[in-house]
Structures are given as C-alpha cells and as structure tokens.
Tab-separated table of C-alpha atoms in Angstrom:
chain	number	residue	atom	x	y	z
A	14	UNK	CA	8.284	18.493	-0.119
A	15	UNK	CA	6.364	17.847	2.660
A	16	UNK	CA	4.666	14.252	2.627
A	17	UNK	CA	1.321	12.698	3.869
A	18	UNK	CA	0.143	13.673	7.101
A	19	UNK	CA	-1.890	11.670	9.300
A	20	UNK	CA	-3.423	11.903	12.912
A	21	UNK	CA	-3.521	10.496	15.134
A	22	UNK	CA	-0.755	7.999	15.599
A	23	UNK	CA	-2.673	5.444	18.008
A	24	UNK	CA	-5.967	4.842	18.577
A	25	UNK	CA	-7.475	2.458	21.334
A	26	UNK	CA	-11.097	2.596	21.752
A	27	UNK	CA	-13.707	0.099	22.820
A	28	UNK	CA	-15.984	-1.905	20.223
A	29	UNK	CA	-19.165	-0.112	19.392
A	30	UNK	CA	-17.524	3.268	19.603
A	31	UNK	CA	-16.817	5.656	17.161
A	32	UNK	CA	-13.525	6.928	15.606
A	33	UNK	CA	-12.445	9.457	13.336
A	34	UNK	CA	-9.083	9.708	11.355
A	35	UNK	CA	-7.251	12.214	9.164
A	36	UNK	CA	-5.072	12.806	6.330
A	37	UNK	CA	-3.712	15.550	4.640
A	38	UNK	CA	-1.850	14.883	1.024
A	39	UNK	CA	0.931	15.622	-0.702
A	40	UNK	CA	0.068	19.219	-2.139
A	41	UNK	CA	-1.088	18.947	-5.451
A	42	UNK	CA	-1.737	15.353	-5.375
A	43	UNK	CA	-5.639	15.000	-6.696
A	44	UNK	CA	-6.034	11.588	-6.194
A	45	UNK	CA	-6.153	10.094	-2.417
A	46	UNK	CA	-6.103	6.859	-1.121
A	47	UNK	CA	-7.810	5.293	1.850
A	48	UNK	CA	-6.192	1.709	3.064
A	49	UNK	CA	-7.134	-0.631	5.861
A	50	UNK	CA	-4.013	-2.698	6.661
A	51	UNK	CA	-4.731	-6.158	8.880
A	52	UNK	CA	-1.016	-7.626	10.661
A	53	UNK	CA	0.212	-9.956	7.831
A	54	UNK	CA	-1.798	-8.966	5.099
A	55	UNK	CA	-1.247	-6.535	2.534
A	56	UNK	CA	-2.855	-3.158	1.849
A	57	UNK	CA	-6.545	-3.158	1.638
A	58	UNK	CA	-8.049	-0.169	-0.578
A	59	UNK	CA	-11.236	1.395	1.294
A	60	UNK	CA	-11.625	4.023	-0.763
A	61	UNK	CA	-10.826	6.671	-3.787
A	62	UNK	CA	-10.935	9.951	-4.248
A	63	UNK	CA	-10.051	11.778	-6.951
A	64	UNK	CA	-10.682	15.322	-6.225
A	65	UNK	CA	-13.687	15.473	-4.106
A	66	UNK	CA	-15.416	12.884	-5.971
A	67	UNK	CA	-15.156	9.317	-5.218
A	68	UNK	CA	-13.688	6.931	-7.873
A	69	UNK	CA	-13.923	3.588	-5.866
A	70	UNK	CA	-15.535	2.779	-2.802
A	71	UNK	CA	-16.974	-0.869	-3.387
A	72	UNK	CA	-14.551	-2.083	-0.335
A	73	UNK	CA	-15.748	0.120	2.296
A	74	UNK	CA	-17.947	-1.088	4.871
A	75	UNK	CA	-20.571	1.445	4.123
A	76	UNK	CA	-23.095	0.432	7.036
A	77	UNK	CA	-19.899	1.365	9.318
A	78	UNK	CA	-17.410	3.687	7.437
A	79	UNK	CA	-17.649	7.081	5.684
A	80	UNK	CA	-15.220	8.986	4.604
A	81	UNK	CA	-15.129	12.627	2.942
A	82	UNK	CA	-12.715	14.791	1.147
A	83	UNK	CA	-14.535	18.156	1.152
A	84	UNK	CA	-12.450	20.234	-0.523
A	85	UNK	CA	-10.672	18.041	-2.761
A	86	UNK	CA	-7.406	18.160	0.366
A	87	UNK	CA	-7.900	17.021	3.323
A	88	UNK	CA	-9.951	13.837	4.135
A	89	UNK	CA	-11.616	12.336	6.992
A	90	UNK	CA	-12.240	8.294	7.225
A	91	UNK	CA	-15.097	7.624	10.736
A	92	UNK	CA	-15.894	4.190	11.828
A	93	UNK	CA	-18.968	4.061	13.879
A	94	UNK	CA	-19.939	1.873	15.733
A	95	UNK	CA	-16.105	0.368	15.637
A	96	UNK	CA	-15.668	-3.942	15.666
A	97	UNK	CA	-13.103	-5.814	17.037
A	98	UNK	CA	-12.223	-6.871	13.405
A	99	UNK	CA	-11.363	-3.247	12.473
A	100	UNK	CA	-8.288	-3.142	14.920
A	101	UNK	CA	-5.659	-2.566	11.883
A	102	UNK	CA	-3.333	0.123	10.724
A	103	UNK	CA	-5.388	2.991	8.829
A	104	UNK	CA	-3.027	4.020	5.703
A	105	UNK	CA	-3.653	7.362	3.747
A	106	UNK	CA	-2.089	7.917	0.339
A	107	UNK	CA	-1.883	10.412	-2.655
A	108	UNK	CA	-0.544	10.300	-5.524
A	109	UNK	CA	-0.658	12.729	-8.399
A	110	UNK	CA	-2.632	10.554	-10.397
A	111	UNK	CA	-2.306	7.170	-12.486
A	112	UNK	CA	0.252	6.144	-13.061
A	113	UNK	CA	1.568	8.229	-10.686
A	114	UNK	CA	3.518	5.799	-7.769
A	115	UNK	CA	1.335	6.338	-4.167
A	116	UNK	CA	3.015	8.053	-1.253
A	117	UNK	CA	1.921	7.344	1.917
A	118	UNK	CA	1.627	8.418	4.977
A	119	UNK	CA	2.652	7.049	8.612
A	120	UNK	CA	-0.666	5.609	9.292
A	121	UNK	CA	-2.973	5.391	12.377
A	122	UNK	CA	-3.006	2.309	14.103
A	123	UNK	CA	-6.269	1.244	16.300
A	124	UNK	CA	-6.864	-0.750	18.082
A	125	UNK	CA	-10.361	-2.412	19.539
A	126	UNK	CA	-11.323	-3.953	22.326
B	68	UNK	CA	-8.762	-14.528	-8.425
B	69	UNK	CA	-6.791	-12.063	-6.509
B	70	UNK	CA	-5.196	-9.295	-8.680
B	71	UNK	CA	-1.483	-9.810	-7.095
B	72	UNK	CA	-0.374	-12.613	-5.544
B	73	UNK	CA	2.991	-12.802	-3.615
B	74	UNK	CA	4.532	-15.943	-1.906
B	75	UNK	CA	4.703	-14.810	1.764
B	76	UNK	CA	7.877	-16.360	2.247
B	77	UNK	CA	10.059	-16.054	4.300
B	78	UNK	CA	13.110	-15.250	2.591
B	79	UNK	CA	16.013	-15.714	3.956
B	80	UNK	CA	19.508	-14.826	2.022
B	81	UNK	CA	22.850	-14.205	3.595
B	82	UNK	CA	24.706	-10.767	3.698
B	83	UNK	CA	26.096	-9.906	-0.651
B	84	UNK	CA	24.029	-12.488	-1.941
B	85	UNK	CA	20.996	-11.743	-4.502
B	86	UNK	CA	17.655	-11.869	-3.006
B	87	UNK	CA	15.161	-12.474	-5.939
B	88	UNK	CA	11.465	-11.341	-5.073
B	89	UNK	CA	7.942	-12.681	-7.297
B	90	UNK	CA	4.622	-11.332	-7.902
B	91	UNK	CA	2.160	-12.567	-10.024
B	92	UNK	CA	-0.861	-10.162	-11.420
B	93	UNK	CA	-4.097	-11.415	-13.391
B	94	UNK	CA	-5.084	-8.193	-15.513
B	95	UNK	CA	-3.126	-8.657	-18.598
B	96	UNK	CA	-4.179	-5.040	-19.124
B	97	UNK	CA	-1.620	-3.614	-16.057
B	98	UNK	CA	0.988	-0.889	-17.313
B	99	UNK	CA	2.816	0.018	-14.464
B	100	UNK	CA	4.071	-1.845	-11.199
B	101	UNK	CA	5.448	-0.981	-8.242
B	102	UNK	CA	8.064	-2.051	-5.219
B	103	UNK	CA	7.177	-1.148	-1.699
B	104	UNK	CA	9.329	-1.992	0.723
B	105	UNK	CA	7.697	-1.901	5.042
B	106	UNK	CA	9.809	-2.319	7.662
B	107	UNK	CA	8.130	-3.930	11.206
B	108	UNK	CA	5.336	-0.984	12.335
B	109	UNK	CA	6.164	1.451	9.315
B	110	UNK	CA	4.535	2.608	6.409
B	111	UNK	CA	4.827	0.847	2.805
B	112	UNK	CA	7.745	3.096	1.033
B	113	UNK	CA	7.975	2.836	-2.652
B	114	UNK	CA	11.489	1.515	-3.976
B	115	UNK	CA	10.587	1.734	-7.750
B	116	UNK	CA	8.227	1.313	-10.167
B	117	UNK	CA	8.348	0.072	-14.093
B	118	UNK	CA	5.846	0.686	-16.376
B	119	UNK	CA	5.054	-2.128	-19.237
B	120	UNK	CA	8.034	-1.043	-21.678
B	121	UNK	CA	11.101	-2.164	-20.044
B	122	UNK	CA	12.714	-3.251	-16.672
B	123	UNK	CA	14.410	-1.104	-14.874
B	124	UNK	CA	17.704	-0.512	-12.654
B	125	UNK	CA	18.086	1.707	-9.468
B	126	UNK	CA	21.277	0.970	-7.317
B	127	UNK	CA	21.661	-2.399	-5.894
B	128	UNK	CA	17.659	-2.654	-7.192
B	129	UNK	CA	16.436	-4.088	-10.237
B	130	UNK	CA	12.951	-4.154	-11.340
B	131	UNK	CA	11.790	-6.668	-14.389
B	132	UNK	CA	8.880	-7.635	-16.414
B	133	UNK	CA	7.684	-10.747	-17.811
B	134	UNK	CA	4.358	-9.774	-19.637
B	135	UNK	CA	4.026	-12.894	-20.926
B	136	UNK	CA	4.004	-14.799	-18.075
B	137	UNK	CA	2.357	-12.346	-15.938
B	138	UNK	CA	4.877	-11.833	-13.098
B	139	UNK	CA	7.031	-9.103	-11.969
B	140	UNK	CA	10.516	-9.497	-9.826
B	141	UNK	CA	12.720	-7.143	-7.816
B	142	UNK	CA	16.258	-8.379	-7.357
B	143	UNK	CA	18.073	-6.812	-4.964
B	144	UNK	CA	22.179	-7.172	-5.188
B	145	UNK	CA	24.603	-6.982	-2.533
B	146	UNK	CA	21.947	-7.439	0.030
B	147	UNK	CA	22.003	-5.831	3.464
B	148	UNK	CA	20.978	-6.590	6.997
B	149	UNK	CA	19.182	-3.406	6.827
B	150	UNK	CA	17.124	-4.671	3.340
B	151	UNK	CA	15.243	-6.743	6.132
B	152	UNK	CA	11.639	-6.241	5.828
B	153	UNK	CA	8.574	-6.651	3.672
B	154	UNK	CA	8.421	-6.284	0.200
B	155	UNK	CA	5.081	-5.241	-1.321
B	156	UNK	CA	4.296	-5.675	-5.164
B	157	UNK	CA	1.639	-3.029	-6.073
B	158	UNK	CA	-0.154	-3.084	-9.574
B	159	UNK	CA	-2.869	-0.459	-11.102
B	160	UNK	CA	-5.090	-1.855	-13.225
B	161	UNK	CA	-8.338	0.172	-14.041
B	162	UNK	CA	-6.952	3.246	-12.694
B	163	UNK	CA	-7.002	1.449	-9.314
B	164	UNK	CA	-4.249	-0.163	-6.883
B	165	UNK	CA	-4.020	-3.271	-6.116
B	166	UNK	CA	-1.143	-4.535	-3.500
B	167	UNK	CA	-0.072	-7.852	-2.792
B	168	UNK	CA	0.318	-9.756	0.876
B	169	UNK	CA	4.096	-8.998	0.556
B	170	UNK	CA	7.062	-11.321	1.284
B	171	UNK	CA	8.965	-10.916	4.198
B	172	UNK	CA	12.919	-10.847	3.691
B	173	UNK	CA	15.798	-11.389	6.882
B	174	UNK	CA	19.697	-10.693	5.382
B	175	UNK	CA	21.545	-12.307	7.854
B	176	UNK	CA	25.111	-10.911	8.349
C-alpha cells in the first residue's frame, strides 16, 4: 500500500511570498488532514477534509492560507503572502475515517526568511 | 485547557529498562487514543492505538487506559537505543485530532 505523498520536500522562500504544497492520500482514505508542525511543539491541525468538504478549519489562518481538495484526493495547502512565523514542517494525513488511526506523510519543511 | 497535555521531558532510561510515557486529555467523551512515535526530522509514525474498552499489548509496547483519571500511558519494555525519539499522544474527540507536545525519550546503551 502505497502511503501519503507529499511535495515538495524543502521549501525556502522569502517572507511575503507565496507557497504552495501538496498531498496525495492513502487511496481510499476520505478523510485528510492538514498539520502545521513548529520545532518542539506538537502537531497543529490546519484543516479537515472529509471528502471534498471541509469538516474543521477554525485553525487556519484564513487571511493567509487556503487549502482545497477538489476532487475529494488530492489537496493543495497555499500560504500567501508567507511570515517568518510560518517557517515549520507542513504535515499531510489521511485516514480512513474516525476512529480510523492517521497516516502521514513525510512532510514539507519551509522555511522563511 | 489544552485537549492533551504531555510532560516534555526529557526521559532518560538506560538500555532493558521500562520507559513509562503520560498523557493527560480533558474530553471525558474521547474513545480512542493513539501512540506516535518521531524520530529527529521525520514524520509522526503511529505505534498503536486503544480505543476506550481495554489496554492493549503490541511487542515490547503496551498501551493503557485510566478513564477515570483521564490519562493514557505507553510503556515500552526492554527499551532500545533505537526507541530514542519523540513520543506523541494523539486523542479524537469530536471526530477531530488532537496531539500532544510529545516527550522526548534517549535509551542510553
């Protein structure tokens, strides 16, 4: 079984720019995860999906991030215009549902400057 | 109130002993909970999970529930050097996940 992809790996871009990442599940999972991870901290959930349709997104930054899962597989997560405070590790996840355990991927990490 | 809370450590045990790892969650209404363990620039990886009906035994792992109290542990015999990393407690209350800061572990040989 193939697991949670993610691109890209690294990410270095300069504050006020914009920045896109992606993930594509587990197949079959319908519920995927969006998590903002700071050095020392533990996962932060950004945002839901289940499906297509968002479950939870009262954590996301919505004056600075979107995110979209089109077709209920793939998703997309943008930051624009990126802060210094959103250098972090960018951690996709799926899971087939609750109480389903979450898989994740290998994450992008960014950094700001 | 946070909804998992983890002491940060860190945890330091020496090769075969027991390292014994705490969370604490608030929702009394949490069914299942779950072990990640992240090594240094990798992704969490889930160990195990219990759900509110009994503890649970995988390996040198062991999972356990004390509803009552509110706290989960993860006891992990025989310990390794290569058990070294960050342990993650994970619970889902209202269909949502909610992870803790994690507590680091070093086995030293």
């Amino acid at each position: 079984e193939a697991g949670v992809a993610q691109s890209p790996r690294y990410k270095i871009i300069e504050k006020r720019q914009s920045v896109a990442f992606w993930c594509n599940p587990i197949s079959g999972h319908a519920t995927l995860y969006w998590y903002q991870q700071i050095l020392g901290q533990g996962p932060k959930l950004l945002i839901q999906f289940q499906n297509n349709g968002v479950v939870d997104d009262s954590q996301l930054p919505k004056d600075r991030f979107s995110a979209e899962r089109l077709k209920g597989v793939d998703s997309t997560l943008k930051i624009q215009p990126a802060k210094l405070e959103d250098s972090a590790v960018y951690l996709c996840a799926s899971s087939q549902g609750i109480p389903s355990p979450l898989h994740f991927g290998n994450g992008t990490r960014l950094t700001v400057t | 109130q946070k909804e998992v809370e983890q002491n940060s450590g860190p945890l330091s045990v020496p090769e075969g002993a027991i390292a014994s790892l705490n969370c604490t969650y608030s929702d009394r209404g949490s069914q299942s909970f779950f072990w990640y363990r992240q090594y240094s620039g990798k992704s969490p990886e889930l160990i195990m999970f219990i759900y509110s009906n009994g503890d649970k035994e995988d390996g040198r792992f062991t999972a356990q529930l004390n509803k009552a109290s509110q706290y989960v542990s993860l006891l992990i015999r025989d310990s390794q050097p290569s058990d070294s990393a960050t342990y993650l407690c994970a619970v889902n209350p209202r269909n949502q996940f909610y992870f803790g800061t994690g507590t680091s572990l070093t086995v030293i040989p």
